[in-house]
Coordinates of C-alpha atoms and ligand atoms in Angstrom, one line a residue:
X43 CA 61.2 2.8 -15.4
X44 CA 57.9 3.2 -16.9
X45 CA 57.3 -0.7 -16.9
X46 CA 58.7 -0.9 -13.0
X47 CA 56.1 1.9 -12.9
X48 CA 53.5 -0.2 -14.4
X49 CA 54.0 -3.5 -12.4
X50 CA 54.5 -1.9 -8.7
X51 CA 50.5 -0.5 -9.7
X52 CA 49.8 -3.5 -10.6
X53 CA 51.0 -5.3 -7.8
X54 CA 49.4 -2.4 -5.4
X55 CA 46.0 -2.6 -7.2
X56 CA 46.1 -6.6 -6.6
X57 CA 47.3 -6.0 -3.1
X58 CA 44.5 -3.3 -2.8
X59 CA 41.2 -5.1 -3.8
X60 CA 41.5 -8.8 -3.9
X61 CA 43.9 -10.1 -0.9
X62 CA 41.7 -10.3 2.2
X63 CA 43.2 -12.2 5.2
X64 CA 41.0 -14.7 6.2
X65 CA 39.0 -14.0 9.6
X66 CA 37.6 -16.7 11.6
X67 CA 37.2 -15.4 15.1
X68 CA 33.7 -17.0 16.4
X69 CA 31.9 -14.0 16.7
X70 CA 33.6 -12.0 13.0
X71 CA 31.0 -11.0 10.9
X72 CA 31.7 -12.5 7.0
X73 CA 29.8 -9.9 5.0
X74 CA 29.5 -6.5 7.3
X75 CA 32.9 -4.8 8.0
X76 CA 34.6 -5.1 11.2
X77 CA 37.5 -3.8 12.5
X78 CA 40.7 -5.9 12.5
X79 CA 41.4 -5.9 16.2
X80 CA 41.1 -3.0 18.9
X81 CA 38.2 -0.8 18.9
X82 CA 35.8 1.3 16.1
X83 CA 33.4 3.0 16.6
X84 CA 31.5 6.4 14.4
X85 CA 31.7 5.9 10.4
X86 CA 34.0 9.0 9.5
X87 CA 35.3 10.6 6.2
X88 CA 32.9 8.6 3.6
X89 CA 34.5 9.7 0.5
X90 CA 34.6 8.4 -3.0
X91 CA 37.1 9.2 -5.4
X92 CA 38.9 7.9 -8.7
X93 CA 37.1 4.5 -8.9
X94 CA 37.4 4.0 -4.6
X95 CA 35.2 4.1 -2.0
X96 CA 37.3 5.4 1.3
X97 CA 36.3 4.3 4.6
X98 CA 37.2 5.7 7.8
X99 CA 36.3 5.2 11.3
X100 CA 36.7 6.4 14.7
X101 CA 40.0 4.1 16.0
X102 CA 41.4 3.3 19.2
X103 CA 44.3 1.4 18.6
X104 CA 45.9 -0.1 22.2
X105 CA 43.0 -2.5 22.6
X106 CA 38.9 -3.2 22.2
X107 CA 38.0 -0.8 24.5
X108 CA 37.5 2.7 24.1
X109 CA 39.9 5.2 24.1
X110 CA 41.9 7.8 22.7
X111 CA 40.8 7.9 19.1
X112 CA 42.5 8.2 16.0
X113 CA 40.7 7.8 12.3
X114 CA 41.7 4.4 10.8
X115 CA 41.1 3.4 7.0
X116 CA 39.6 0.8 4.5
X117 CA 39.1 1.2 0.9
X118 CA 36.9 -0.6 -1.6
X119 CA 35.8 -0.3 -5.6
X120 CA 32.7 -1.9 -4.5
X121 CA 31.6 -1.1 -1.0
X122 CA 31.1 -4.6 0.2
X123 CA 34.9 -5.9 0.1
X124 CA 36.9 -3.9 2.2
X125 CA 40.3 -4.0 2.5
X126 CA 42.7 -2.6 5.2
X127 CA 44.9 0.4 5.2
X128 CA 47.2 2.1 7.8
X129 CA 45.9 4.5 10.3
X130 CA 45.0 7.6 8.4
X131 CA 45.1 10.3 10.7
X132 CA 46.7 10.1 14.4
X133 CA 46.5 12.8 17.6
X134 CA 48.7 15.7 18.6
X135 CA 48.7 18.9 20.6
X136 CA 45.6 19.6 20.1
X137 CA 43.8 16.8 21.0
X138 CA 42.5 13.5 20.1
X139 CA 41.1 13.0 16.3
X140 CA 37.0 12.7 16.9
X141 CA 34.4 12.4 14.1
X142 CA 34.0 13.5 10.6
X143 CA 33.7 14.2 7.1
X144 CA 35.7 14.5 4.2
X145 CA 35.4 16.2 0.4
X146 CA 37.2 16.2 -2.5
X147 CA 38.2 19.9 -3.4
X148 CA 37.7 19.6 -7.1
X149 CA 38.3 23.2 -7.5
X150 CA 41.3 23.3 -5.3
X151 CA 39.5 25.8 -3.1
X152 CA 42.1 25.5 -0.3
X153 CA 45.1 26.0 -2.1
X154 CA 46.6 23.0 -1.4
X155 CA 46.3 21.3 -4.5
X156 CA 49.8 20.4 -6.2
X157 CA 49.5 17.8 -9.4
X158 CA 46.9 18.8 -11.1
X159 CA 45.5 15.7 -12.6
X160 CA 45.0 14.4 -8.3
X161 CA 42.2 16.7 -6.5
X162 CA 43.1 17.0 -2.8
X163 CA 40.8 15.0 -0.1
X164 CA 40.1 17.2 3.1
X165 CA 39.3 15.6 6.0
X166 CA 37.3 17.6 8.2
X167 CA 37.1 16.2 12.0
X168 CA 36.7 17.6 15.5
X169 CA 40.0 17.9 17.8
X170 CA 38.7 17.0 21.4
X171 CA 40.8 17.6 24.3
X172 CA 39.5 20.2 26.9
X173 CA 37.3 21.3 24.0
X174 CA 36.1 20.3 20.9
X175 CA 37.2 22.4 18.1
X176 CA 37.3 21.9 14.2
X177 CA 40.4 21.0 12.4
X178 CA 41.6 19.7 8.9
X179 CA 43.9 17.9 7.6
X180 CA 44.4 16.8 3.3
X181 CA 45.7 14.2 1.2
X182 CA 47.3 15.2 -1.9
X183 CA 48.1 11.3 -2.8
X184 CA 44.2 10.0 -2.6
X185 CA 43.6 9.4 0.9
X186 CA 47.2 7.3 1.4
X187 CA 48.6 9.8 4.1
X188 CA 46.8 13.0 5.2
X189 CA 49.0 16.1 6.8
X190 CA 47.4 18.0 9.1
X191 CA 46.8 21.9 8.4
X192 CA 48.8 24.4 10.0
X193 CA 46.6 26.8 10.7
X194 CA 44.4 24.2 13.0
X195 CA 41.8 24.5 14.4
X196 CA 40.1 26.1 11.7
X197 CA 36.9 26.4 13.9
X198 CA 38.2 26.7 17.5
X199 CA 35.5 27.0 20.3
X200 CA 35.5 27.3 23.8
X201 CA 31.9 28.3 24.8
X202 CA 29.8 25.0 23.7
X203 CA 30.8 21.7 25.7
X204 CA 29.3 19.6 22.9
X205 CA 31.1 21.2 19.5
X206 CA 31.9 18.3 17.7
X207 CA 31.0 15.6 14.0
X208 CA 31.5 18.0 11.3
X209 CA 29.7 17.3 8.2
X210 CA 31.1 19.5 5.0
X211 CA 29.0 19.6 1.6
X212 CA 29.0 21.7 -1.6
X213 CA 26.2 24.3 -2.0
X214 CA 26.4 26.2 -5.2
X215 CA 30.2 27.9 -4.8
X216 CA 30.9 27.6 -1.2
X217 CA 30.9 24.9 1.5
X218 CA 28.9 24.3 3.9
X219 CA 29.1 22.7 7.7
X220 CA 26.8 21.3 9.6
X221 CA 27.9 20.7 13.1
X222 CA 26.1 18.9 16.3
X223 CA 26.1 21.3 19.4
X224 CA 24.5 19.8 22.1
X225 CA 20.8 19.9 21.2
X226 CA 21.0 21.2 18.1
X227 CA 22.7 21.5 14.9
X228 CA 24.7 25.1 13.9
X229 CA 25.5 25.8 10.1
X230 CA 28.5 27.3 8.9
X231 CA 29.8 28.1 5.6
X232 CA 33.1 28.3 4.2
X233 CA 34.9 29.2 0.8
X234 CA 38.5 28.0 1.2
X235 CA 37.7 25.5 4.1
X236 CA 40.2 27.0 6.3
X237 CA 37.6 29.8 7.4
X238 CA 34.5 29.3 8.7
X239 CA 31.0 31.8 9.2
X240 CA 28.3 30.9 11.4
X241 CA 25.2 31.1 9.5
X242 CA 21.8 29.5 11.4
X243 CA 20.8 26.6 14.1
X244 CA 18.1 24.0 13.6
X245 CA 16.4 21.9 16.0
X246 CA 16.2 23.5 19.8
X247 CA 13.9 26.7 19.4
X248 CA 11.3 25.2 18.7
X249 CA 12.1 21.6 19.9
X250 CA 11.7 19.5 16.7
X251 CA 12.0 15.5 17.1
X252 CA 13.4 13.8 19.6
X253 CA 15.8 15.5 22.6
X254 CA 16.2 12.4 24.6
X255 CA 20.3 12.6 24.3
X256 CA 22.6 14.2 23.4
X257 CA 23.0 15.1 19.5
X258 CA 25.6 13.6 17.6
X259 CA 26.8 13.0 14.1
X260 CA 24.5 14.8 11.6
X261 CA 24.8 14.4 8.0
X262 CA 22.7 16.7 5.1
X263 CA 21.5 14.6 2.4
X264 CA 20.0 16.2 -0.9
X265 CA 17.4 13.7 -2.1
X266 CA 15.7 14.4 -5.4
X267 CA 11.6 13.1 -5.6
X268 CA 9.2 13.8 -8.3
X269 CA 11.7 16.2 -9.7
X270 CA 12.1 18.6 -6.4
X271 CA 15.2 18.9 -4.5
X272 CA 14.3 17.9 -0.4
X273 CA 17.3 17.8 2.1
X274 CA 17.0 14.9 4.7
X275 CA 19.1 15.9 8.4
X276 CA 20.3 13.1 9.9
X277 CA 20.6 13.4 13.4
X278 CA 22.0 10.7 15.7
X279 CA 20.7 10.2 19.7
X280 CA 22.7 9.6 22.3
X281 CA 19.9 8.0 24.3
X282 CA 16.1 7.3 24.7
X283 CA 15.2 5.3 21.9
X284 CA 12.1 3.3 21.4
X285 CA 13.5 0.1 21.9
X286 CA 16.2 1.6 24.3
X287 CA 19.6 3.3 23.9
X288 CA 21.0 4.9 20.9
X289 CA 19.3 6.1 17.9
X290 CA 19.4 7.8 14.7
X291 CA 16.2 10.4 13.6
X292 CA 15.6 12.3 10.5
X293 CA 14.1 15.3 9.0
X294 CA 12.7 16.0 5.7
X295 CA 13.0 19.8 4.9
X296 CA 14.5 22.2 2.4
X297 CA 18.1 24.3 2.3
X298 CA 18.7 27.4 1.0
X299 CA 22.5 27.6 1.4
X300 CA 21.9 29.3 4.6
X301 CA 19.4 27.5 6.6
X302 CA 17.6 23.9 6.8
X303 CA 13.9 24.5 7.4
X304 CA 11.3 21.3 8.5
X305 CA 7.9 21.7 9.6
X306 CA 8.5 18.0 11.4
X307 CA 7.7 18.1 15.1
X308 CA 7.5 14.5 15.6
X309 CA 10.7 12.3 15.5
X310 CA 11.0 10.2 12.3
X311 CA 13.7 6.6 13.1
X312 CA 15.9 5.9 10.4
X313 CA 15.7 2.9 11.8
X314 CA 13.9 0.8 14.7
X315 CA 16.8 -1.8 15.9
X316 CA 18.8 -1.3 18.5
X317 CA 22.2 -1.5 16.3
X318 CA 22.4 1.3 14.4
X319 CA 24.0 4.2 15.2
X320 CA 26.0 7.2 13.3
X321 CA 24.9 6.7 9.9
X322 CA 27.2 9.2 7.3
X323 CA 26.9 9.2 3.9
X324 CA 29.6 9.0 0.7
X325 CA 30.6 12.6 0.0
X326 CA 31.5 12.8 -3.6
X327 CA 29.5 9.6 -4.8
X328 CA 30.0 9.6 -8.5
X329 CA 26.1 8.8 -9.3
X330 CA 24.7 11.3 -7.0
X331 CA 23.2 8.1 -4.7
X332 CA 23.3 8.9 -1.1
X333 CA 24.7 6.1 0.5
X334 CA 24.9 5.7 4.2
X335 CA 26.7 3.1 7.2
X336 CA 26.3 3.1 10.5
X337 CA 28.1 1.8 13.1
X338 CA 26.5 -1.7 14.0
X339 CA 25.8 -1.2 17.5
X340 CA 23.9 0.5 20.8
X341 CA 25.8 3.3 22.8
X342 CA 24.3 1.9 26.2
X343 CA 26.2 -2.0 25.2
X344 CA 28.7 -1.1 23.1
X345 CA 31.7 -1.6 25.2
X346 CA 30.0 -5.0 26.4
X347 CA 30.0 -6.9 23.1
X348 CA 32.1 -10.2 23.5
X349 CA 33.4 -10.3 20.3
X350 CA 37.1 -10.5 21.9
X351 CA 40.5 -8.7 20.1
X352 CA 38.1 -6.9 18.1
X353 CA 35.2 -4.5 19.1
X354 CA 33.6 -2.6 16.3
X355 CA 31.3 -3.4 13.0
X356 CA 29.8 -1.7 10.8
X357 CA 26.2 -1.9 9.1
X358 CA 25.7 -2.8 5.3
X359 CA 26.3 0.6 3.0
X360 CA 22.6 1.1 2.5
X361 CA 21.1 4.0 -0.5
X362 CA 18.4 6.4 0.7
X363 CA 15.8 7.2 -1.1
X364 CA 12.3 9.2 -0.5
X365 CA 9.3 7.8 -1.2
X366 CA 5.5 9.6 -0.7
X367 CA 3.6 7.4 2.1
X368 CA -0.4 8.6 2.2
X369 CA 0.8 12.4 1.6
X370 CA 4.1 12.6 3.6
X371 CA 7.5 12.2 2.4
X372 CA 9.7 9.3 3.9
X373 CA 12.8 7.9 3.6
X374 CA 13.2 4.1 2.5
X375 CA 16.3 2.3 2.8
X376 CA 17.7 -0.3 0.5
X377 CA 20.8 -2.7 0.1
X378 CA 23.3 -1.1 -2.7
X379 CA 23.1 -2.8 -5.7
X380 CA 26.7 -3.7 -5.5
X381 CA 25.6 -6.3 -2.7
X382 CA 25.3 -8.4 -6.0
X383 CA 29.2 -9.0 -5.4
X384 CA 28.1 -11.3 -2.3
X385 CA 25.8 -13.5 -3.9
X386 CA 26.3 -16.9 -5.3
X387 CA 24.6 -17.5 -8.7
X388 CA 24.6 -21.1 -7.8
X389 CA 22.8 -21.2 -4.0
X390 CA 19.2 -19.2 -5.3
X391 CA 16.5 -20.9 -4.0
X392 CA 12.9 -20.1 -5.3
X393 CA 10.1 -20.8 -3.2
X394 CA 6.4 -21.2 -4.7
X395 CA 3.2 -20.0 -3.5
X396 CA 1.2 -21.4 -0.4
X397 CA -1.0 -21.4 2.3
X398 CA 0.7 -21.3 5.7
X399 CA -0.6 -24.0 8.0
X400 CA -2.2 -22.3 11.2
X401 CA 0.2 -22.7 14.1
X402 CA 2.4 -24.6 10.9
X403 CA 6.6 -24.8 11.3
X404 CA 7.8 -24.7 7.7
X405 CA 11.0 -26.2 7.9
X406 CA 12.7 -24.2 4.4
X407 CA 16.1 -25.8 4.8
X408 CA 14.9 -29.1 5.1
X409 CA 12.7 -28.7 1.8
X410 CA 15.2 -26.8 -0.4
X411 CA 18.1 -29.1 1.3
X412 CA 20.1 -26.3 1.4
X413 CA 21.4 -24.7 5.0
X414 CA 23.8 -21.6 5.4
X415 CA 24.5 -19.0 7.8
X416 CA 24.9 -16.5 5.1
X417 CA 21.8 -15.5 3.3
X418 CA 19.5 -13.7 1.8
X419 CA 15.6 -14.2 2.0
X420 CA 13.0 -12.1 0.3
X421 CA 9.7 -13.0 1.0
X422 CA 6.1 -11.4 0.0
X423 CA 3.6 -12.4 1.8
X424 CA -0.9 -11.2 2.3
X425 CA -1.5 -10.9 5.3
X426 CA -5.2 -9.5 4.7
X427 CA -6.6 -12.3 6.2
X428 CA -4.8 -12.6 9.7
X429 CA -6.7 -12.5 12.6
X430 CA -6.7 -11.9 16.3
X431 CA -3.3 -11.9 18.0
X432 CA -1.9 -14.0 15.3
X433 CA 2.0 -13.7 14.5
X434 CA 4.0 -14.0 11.3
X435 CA 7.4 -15.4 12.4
X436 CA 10.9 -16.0 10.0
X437 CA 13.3 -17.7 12.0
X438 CA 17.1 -18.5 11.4
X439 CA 17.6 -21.6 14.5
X440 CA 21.1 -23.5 15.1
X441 CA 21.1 -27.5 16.0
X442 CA 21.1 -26.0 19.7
X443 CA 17.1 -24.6 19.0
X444 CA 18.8 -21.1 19.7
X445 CA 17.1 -18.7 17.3
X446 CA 16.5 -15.4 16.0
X447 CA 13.7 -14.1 14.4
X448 CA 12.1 -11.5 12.5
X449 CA 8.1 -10.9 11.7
X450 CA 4.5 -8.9 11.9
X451 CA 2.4 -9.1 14.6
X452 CA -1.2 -8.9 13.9
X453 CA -3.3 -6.6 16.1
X454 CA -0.8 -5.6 18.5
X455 CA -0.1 -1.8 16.9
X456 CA 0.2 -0.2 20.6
X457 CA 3.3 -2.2 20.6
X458 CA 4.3 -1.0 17.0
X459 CA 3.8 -4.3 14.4
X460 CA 7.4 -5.5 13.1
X461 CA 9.3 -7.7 15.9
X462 CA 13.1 -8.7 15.6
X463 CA 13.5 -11.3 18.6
X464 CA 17.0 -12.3 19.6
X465 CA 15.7 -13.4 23.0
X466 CA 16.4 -17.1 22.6
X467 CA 19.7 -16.3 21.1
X468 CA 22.0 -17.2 23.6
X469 CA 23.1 -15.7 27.2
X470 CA 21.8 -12.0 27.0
X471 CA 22.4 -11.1 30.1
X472 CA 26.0 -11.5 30.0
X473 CA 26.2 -8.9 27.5
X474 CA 24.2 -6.4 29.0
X475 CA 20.9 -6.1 30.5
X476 CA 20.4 -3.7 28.2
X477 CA 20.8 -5.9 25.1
X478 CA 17.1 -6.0 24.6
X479 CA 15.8 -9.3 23.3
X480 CA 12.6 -8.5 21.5
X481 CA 12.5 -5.4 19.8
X482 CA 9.9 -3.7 17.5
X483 CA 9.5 -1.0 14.8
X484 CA 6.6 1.0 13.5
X485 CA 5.2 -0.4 9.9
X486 CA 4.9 3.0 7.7
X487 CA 2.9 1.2 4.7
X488 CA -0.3 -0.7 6.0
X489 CA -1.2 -3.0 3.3
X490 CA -2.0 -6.4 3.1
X491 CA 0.9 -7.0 1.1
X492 CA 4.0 -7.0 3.3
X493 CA 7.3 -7.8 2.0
X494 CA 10.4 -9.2 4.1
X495 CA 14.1 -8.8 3.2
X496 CA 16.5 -10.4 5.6
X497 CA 20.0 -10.4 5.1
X498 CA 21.5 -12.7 7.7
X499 CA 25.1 -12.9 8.9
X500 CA 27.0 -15.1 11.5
X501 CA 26.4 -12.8 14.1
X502 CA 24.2 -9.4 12.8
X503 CA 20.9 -9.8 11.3
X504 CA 19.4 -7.0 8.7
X505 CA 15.5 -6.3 8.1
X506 CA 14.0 -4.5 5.3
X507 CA 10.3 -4.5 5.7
X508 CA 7.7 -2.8 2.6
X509 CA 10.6 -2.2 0.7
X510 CA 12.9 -0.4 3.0
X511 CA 10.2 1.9 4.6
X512 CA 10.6 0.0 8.3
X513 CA 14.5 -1.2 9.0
X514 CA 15.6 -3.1 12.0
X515 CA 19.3 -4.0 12.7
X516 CA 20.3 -6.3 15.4
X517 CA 23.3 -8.3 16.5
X518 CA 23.3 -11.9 18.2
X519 CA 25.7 -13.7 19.6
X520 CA 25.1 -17.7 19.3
X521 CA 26.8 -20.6 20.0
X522 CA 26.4 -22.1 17.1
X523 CA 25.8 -20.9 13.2
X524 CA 22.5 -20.3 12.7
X525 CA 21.9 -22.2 9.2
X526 CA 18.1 -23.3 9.5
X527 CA 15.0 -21.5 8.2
X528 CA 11.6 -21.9 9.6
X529 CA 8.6 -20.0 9.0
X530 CA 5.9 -20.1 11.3
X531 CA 2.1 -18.7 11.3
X532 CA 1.3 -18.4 15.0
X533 CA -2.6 -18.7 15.0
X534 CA -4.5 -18.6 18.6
X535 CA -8.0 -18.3 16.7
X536 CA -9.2 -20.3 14.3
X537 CA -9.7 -19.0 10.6
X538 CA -6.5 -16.5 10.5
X539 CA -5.2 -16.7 6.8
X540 CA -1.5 -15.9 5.7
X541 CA -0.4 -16.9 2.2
X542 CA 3.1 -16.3 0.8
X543 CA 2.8 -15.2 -2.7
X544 CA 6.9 -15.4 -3.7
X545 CA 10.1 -15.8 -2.0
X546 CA 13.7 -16.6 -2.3
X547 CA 16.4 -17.9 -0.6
X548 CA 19.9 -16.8 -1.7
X549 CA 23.4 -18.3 -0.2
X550 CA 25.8 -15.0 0.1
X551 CA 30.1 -15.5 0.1
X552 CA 32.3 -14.1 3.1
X553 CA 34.3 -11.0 2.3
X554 CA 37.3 -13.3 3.2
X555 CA 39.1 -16.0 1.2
X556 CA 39.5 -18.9 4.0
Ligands
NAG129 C1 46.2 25.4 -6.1 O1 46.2 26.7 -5.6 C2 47.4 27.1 -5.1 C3 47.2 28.4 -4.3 O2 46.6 29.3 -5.1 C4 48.4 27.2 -6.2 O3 49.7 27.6 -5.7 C5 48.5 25.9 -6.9 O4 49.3 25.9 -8.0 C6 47.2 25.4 -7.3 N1 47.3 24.0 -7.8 C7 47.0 23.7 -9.1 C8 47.2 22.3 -9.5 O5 46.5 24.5 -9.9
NAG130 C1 15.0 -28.5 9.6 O1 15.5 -29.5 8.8 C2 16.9 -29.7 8.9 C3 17.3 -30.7 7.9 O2 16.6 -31.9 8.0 C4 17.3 -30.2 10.3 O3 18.7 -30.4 10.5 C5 16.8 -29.2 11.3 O4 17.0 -29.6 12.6 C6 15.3 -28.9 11.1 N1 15.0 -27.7 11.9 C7 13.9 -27.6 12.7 C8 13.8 -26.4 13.5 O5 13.1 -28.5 12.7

């Protein structure tokens, strides 16, 4: 018995992390999640626990539009190969299953703990159907099936039309929710889960950052710096964004347990592309790292995106970190180090110091002789001696000259400095007028050093500029891969000066075995 025991885990653990059905749709990203077919939207329910990483998302299951929603499932050991698991939690009476969190109830606070060597997984979400109330439901079996809670809702509400993404943390013995209502975010605190207190509101008296939507999925982070405890409130935007649509903003402040306090009036972007939306972090991450994705996309488009039986994808998981820029405290955002997974030792390209030629195409592929659609590019570069309107460009073309790319404009700050331009990346138009070709995003760190990170897949293009301090995300939809490199120093007066001081190239794997 015990060895039949032994060798169904073993086939489940095989079945669990290595088998991934090949996915070659045209427009399936190879190395950011996606949904297998239908429709995803909001990240929901990060949650590690026991050596996984659980992934769920907001699910509509008839077909790649929206609709009803249900929360579907993925786990992982390493967060960047995902594999697929049934439907985790469906609707009922009370509604349809909306957005968010979930926590590991180490000290079986609810009750409903029954081995004891498996902690129960709560999922916390909001029940929408001619209001939006809070309900749970658990997992006694590590996030395989969830049963609802009978005594749901557990927050009902029928005075705020906008009641909904719960976010549950720890703080010291009790737990704590924060909740988006409207224009603001509402606190509550719990000991058991099942009963909830109101305890403050942040954000609408006095207005603090941006109100240009509706406010939606917050998250509370607790980031440590220079030995102090901050908390960072993440706060997503329904609308109004600098380079249009959706958006996510961010607070730096302090907690008590009973209210979040910021002396921020002006509105900090987590990040400047226009796909990125919902960012939640891992609840329970076993290293204390707060690790955040987003949904890969823009509210205003999102329905638009010809991607064809499948309509939903996910950013890279990404760590936050805080980091003092000339006396203020801001977030930087990195790749997680287990990224590693998707490189290939063999396809790492170093690239040597030089000038770059004034109005100069560098053709990289061509001179390293190596072309992919997958990659990795980290390039430093001085840019002290720029001048005039000049432009640093990094572009990714396909053998149809369609191309996307990334780069710093000099002198052009009323337009903000970093660029992401998927203009000449196809037909835009028949996505959405609103699928804004070139977009740009303020530079935090104004040296004469910049540094570029580019992680580039077959359809979704990442950018980490200064180390994480500006990030742009941004989808594309091309005809063909894009597998060249070119680096360009646009130069309309003479004498402007950019010199790369290191780079590398480095070839990354699918998630998929084709
Ligand atoms: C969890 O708490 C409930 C209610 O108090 C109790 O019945 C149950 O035995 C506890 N579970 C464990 C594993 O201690
Ligand atoms: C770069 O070089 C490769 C390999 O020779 C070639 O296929 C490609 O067309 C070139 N790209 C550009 C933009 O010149």
């Amino acid at each position: 018995m015990k060895q039949l025991f032994l060798f169904l885990t073993l086939i489940f653990s095989i079945a669990a992390s290595d088998v991934l059905v090949c996915r070659e749709e045209k427009f399936r990203p190879q190395i950011h999640f996606s949904v297998p077919e239908n429709w995803a939207n909001d990240p929901n329910g990060l949650v590690y626990y026991d050596g996984e990483y659980h992934f769920h998302y907001q699910y509509h299951p008839g077909n790649p539009n929206n609709g009803p929603k249900s929360w579907a499932h993925a786990v992982s050991t390493n967060l960047v190969i995902w594999t697929d698991l049934p439907v985790a939690i469906e609707p009922d009476h009370l509604g349809d299953i909306w957005s968010g969190s979930a926590v590991v109830d180490h000290e079986n606070t609810t009750g409903f703990q029954q081995d004891p060597d498996i902690a129960p997984i709560v999922a916390i979400f909001t029940h929408s159907s001619s209001s939006q109330q809070q309900s749970i439901a658990y997992s006694l079996n590590k996030a395989r099936d969830y049963v609802k809670y009978e005594g749901n809702p557990v927050l009902p509400n029928n005075i705020h039309r906008d009641f909904r993404d719960p976010k549950v943390f720890r703080y010291e013995n009790k737990w704590v929710m924060v909740l988006a209502a409207g224009d603001r975010v509402m606190f509550y605190s719990s000991l058991d889960l099942k009963s909830w207190e109101y305890m403050s509101e942040f954000g609408a008296d006095p207005p603090q950052g941006s109100h240009s939507g509706v406010w939606e999925c917050p998250d509370m982070l607790e980031i440590k710096y220079n030995g102090f405890t901050y908390w960072v409130l993440l706060v997503s935007v329904s609308g109004g964004a600098h380079n249009g649509g959706s958006f996510t903003q961010y607070y730096v402040g302090l907690f008590n347990g009973r209210e979040f306090q910021s002396s921020q009036i002006d509105t900090k972007y987590l990040e400047w592309g226009e796909d990125n939306y919902a960012s939640v972090s891992f609840s329970n991450e076993p290293r204390g790292r707060q690790i955040i994705i987003g949904w890969m996309t823009n509210a205003i488009y999102c329905e638009q995106l010809p991607t064809g039986i499948f309509r939903g994808e996910m950013t890279l998981p990404r760590v936050l970190t805080l980091e003092n820029v000339a006396g203020h405290l801001v977030l930087k955002t990195n790749l997680v180090e287990e990224f590693a997974n998707l490189r290939i030792p063999s396809q790492e390209h170093p690239l040597e110091m030089r000038r770059l030629e004034p109005n100069g195409y560098w053709n990289v592929s061509e001179e390293l002789g190596f072309k992919s659609q997958l990659v990795e590019v980290d390039l430093a570069f001085n840019i002290a001696g720029m001048k005039g309107l000049s432009a640093l460009a990094i572009c990714f073309l396909n053998r149809l000259r369609q191309e996307i790319c990334v780069g710093y404009d000099h002198e052009r700050p009323e337009n903000q400095e970093i660029f992401v331009n998927r203009e000449l990346t196809g037909d835009l138009r028949s996505i959405s007028d609103h699928f804004v070709g070139r977009q740009t995003g303020g530079r935090v760190f104004k040296d004469g050093i910049i540094t570029f990170k580019i992680v580039l897949d077959t359809t979704a293009l990442e950018l980490y500029v200064d180390g994480g301090l500006t990030v742009m995300t941004s989808l594309f939809f091309p005809d063909e891969p894009m597998d060249t490199l070119e680096i360009r120093h646009h130069a309309p007066v003479d004498g402007s000066e950019v010199l790369l001081l290191n780079g590398k190239i480095q070839g990354l794997r699918s998630m998929y075995d084709c």
